[in-house]
CSV table of C-alpha atoms and ligand atoms in Angstrom, one decimal:
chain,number,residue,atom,x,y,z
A,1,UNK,CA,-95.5,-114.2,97.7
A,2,UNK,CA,-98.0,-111.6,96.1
A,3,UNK,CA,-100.3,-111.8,99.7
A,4,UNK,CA,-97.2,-111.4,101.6
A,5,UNK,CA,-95.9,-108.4,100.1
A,6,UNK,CA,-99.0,-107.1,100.3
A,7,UNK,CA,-99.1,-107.3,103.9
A,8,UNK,CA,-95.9,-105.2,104.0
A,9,UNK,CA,-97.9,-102.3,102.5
A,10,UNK,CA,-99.5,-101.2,105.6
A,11,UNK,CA,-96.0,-101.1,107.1
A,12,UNK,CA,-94.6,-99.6,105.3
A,13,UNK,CA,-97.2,-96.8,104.9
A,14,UNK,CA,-96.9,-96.1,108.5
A,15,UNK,CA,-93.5,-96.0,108.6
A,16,UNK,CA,-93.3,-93.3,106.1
A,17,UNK,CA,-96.2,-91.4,107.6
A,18,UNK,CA,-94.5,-91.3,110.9
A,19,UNK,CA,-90.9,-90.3,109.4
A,20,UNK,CA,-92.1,-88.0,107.1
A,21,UNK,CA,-90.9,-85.0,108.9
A,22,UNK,CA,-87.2,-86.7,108.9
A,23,UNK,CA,-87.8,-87.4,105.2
A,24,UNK,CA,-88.6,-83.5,104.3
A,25,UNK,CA,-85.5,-82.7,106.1
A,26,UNK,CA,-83.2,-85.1,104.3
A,27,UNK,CA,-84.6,-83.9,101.3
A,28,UNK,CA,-84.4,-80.2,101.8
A,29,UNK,CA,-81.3,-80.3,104.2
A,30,UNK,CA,-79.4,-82.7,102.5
A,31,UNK,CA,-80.5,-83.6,98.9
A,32,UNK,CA,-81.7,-80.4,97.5
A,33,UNK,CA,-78.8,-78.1,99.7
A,34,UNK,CA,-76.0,-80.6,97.9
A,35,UNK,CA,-77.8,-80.3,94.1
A,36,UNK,CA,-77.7,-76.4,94.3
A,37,UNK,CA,-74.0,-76.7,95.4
A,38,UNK,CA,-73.7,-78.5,92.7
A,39,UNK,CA,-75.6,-76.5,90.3
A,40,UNK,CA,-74.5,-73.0,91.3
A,41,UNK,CA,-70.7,-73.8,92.4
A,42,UNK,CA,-71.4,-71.9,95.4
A,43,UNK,CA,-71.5,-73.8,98.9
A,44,UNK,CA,-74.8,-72.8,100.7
A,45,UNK,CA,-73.1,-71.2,103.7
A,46,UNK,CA,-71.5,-69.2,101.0
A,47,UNK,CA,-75.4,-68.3,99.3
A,48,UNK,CA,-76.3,-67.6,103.2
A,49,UNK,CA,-74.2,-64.9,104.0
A,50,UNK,CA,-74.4,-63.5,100.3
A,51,UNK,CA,-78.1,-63.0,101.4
A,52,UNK,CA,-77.3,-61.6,104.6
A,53,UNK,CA,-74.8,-58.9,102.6
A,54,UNK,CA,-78.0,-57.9,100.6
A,55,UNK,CA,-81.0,-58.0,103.5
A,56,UNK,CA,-79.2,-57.2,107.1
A,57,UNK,CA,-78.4,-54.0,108.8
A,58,UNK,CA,-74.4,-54.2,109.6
A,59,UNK,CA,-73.7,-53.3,112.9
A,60,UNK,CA,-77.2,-55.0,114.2
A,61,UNK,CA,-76.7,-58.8,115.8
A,62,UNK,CA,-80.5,-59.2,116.1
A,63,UNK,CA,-81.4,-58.0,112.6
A,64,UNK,CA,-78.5,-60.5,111.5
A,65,UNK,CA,-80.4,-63.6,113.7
A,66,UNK,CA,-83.6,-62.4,112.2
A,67,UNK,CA,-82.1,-62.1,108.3
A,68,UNK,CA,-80.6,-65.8,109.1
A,69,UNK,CA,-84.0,-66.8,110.1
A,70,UNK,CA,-85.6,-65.7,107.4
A,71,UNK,CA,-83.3,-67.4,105.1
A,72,UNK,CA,-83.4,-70.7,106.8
A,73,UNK,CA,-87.0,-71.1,107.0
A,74,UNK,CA,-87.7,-69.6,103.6
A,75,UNK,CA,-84.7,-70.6,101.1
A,76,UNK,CA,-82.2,-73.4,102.8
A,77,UNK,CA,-82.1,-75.2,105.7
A,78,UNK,CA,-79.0,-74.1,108.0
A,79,UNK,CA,-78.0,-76.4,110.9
A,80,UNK,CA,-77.7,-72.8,113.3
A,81,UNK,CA,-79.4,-73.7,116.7
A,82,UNK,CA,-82.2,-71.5,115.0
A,83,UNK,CA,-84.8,-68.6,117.3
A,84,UNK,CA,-86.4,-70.9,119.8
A,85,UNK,CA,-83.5,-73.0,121.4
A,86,UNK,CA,-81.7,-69.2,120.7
A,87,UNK,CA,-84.2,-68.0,123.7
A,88,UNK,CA,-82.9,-70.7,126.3
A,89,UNK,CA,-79.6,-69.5,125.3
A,90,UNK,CA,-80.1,-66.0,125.5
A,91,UNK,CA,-82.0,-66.4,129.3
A,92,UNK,CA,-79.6,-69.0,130.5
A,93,UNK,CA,-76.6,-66.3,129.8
A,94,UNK,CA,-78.4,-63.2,130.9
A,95,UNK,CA,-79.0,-65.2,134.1
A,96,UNK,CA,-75.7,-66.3,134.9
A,97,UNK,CA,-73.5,-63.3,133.0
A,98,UNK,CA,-70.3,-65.3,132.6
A,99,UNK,CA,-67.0,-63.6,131.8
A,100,UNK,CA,-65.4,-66.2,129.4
A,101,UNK,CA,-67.7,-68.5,126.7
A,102,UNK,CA,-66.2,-71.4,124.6
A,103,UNK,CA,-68.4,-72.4,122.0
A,104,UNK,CA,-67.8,-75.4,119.9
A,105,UNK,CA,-68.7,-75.5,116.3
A,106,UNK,CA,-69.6,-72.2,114.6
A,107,UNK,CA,-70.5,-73.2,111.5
A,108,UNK,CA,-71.6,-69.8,109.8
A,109,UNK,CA,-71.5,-67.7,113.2
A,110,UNK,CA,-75.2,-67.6,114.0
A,111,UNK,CA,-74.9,-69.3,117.7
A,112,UNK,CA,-72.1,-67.2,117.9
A,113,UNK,CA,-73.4,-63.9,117.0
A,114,UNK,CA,-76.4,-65.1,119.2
A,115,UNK,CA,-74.1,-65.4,122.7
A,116,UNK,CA,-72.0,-62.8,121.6
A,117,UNK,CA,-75.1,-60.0,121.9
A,118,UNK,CA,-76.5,-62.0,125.2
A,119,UNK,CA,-73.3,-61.8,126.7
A,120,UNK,CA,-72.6,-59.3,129.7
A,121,UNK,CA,-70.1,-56.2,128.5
A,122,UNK,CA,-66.2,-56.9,128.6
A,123,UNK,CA,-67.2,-60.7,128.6
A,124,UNK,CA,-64.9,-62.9,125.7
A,125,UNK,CA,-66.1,-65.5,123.8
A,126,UNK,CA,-63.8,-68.0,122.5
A,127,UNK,CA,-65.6,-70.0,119.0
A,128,UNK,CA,-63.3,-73.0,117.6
A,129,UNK,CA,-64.6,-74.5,113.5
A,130,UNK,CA,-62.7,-76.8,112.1
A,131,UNK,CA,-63.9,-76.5,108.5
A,132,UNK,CA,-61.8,-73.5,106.8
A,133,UNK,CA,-64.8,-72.8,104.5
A,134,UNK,CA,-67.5,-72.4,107.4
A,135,UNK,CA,-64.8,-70.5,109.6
A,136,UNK,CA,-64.4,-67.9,106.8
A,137,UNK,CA,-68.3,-67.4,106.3
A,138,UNK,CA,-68.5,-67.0,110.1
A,139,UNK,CA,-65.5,-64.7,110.5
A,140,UNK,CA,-67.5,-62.0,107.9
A,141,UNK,CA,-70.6,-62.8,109.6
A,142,UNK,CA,-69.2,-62.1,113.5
A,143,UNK,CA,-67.6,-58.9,112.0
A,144,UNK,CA,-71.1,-58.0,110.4
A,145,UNK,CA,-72.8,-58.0,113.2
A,146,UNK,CA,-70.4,-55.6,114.9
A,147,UNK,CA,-68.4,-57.4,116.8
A,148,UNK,CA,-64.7,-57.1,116.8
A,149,UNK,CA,-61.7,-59.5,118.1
A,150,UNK,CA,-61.5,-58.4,121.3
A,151,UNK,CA,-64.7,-60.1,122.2
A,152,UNK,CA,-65.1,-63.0,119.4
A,153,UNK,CA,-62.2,-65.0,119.0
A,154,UNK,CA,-62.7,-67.7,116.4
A,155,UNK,CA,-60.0,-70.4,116.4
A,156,UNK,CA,-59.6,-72.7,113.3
A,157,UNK,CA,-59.3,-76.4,113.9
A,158,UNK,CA,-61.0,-79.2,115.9
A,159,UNK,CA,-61.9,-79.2,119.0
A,160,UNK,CA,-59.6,-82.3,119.9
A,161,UNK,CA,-56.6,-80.2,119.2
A,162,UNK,CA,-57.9,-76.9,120.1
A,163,UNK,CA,-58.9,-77.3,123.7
A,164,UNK,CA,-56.1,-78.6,125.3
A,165,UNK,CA,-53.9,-75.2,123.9
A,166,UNK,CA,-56.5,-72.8,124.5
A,167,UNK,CA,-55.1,-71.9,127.9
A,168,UNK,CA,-51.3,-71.4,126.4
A,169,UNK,CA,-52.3,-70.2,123.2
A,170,UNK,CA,-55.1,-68.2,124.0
A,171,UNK,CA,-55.0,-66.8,127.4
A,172,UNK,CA,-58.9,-68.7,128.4
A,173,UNK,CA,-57.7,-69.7,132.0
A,174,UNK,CA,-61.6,-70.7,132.6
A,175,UNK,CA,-64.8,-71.1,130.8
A,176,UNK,CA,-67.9,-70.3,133.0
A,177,UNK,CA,-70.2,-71.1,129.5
A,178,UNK,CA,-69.8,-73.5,126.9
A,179,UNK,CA,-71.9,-74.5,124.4
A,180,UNK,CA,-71.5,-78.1,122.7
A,181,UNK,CA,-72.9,-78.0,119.2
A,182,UNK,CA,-70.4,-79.9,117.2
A,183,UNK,CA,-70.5,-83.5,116.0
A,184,UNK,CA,-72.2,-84.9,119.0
A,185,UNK,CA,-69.9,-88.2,118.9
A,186,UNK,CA,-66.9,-85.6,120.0
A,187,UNK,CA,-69.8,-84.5,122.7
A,188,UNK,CA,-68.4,-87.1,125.6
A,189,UNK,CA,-64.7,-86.9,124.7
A,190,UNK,CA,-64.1,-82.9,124.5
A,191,UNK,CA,-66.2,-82.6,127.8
A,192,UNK,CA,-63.8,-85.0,129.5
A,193,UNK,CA,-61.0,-83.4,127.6
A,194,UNK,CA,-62.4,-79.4,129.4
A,195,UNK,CA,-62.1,-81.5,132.8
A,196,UNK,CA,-58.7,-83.0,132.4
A,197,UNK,CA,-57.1,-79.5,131.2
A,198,UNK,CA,-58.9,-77.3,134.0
A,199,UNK,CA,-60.6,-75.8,131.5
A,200,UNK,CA,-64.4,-75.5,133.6
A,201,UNK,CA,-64.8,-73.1,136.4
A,202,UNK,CA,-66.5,-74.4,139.5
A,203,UNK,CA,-70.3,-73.4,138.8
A,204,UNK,CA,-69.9,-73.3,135.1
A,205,UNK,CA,-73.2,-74.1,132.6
A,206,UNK,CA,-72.4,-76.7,130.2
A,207,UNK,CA,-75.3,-76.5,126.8
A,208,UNK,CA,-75.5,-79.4,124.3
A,209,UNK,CA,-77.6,-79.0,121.9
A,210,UNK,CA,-79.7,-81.8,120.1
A,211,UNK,CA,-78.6,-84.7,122.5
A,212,UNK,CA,-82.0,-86.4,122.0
A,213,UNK,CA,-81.7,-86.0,118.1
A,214,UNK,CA,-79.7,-87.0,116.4
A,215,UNK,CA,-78.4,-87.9,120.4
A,216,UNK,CA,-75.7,-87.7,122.6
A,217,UNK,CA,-76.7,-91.3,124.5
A,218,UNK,CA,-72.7,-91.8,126.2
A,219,UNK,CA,-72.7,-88.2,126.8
A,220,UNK,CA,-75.8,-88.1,128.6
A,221,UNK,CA,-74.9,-91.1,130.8
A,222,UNK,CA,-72.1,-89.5,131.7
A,223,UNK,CA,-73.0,-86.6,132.6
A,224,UNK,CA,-75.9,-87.9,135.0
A,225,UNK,CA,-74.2,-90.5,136.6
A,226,UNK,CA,-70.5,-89.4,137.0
A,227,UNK,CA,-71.1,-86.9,140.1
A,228,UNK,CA,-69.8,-84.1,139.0
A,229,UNK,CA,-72.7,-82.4,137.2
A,230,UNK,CA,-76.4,-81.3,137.8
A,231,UNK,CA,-78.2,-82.3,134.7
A,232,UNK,CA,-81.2,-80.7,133.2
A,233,UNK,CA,-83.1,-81.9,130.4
A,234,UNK,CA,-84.6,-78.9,128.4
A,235,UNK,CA,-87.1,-80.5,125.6
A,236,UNK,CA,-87.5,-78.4,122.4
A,237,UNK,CA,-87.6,-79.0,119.0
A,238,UNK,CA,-85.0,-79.0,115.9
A,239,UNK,CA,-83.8,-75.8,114.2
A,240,UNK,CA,-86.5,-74.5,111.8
A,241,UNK,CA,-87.9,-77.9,112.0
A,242,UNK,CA,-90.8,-77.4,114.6
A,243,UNK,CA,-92.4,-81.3,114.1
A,244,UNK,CA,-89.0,-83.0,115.1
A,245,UNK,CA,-88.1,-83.0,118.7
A,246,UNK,CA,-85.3,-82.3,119.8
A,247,UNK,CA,-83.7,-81.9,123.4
A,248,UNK,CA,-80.9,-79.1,125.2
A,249,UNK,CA,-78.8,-80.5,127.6
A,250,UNK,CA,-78.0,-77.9,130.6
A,251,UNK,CA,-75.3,-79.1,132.8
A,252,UNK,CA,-74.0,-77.4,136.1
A,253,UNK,CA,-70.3,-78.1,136.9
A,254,UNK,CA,-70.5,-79.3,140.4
A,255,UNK,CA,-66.9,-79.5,140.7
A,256,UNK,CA,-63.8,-82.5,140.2
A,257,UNK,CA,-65.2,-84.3,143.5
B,1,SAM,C1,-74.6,-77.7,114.0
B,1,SAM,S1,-73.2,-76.9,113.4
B,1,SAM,C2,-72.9,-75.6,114.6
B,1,SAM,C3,-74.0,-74.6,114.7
B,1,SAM,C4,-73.7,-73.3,115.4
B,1,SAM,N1,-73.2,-73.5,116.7
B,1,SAM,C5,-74.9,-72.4,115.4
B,1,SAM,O1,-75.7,-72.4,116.3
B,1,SAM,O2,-75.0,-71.6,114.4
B,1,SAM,C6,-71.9,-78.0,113.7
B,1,SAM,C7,-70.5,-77.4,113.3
B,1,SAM,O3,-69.6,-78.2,114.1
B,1,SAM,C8,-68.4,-78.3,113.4
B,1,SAM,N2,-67.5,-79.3,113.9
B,1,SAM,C9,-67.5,-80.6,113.6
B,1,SAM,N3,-66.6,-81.3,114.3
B,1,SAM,C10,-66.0,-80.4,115.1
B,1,SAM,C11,-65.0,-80.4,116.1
B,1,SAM,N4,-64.4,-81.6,116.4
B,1,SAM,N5,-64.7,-79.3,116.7
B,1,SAM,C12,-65.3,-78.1,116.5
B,1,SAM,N6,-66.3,-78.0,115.6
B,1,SAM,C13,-66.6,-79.1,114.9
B,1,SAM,C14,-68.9,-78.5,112.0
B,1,SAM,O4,-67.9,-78.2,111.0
B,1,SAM,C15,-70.1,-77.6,111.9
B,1,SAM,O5,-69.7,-76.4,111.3
């Protein structure tokens, strides 16, 4: 039995090697993000945006990205779709300047901050967060940056229950943008949901983030092979992680058919 678990060793060596990225994250992400919680009694969006108070210029969206940045890649990992998926975002709406943008999960408001400043003058974005601790980090952090309700609106609850009142409750006749970046198993269901309420104009540019990892699979099907989308596969890598790749989904709302 000695000889055979020996013969395990080289397996096992070379499946650590080859998931040692994923490893690093878990550890800094998850293991060392939840034993400072524990050991400061302050949640780590809370530590992000007490370090934003201290190093960004108010007023200044980009030098709140940047400040963000700095903190993720230097102190604590932040799941925020980070500077180098933020660059397909920002070309992809400076491209197509849509009126109305729905984004879904804000977590501490960087994505949102990021649209926000790419977005076209008198445009309205709509941000939904069901977690009342993140909302109120990302609330403080929208209104740092400078911007005010008229052009953020962040609603608090899940997407499931949000999106089909966001037409009654809060005037969005039509998105033209949205951009997915919630739990990815709600990825399928809340895009079918934004057809069955009219939510999606004709033309409209669909982003999901991370659909290759940790993967949208259903959503992806979906998307290619029900007819009503054009489907673009935009291959990057994770948020501050830049050895774990990761992919964008751009979809084109062709219509109901
Ligand atoms: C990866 S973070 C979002 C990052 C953010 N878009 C950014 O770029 O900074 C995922 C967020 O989705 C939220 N979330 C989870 N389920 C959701 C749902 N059903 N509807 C809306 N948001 C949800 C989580 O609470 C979390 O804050």
């Amino acid at each position: 039995s000695a000889v055979l678990a020996l013969a395990f060793v080289p397996l096992l060596l070379t499946l650590l090697l080859r998931s040692r990225h994923l490893l690093a994250l878990l550890l800094r992400a998850v293991l060392l993000g939840w034993l400072r919680d524990r050991l400061s009694g302050v949640p780590r969006e809370q530590r992000a945006f007490q370090y934003l108070l201290a190093n960004a210029v108010p007023g200044d969206p980009r030098h709140v990205l940047s400040t963000f940045d700095r903190w993720s890649q230097r102190c604590e990992h932040l799941s925020c779709v980070g500077p180098v998926k933020g660059q397909l975002l920002e070309r992809l709406l400076c491209e197509r300047a849509p009126r109305t943008v729905l984004e879904l999960g804000t977590y501490c408001g960087y994505g949102t901050v990021l649209l926000a400043n790419a977005m076209p003058p008198g445009a309205r974005l709509y941000t939904v967060e069901p977690d009342p601790r993140h909302a109120a980090v990302a609330e403080k952090v929208i209104r740092l940056a400078g911007f005010a309700e008229d052009k953020v609106e962040l609603i608090v609850g899940p997407s499931a229950e949000v999106i089909p009142r966001l037409r009654e409750r809060h005037g969005l006749q039509r998105a033209q943008f949205v951009f997915m970046a919630h739990w990815k198993r709600c990825y399928l269901r809340d895009l079918r949901l934004l057809e069955e309420h009219g939510l999606l104009a004709e033309g409209a540019t669909v982003l999901a983030d991370n659909v290759l990892f940790p993967g949208a699979p259903r959503f992806l099907q979906y998307a290619r092979s029900c007819g009503r989308y054009r489907c673009r596969l935009h291959r990057a890598s994770l948020e501050y992680c830049p050895a774990i790749p990761a992919g964008v989904a751009e979809l084109r709302y062709l219509g109901p058919g």
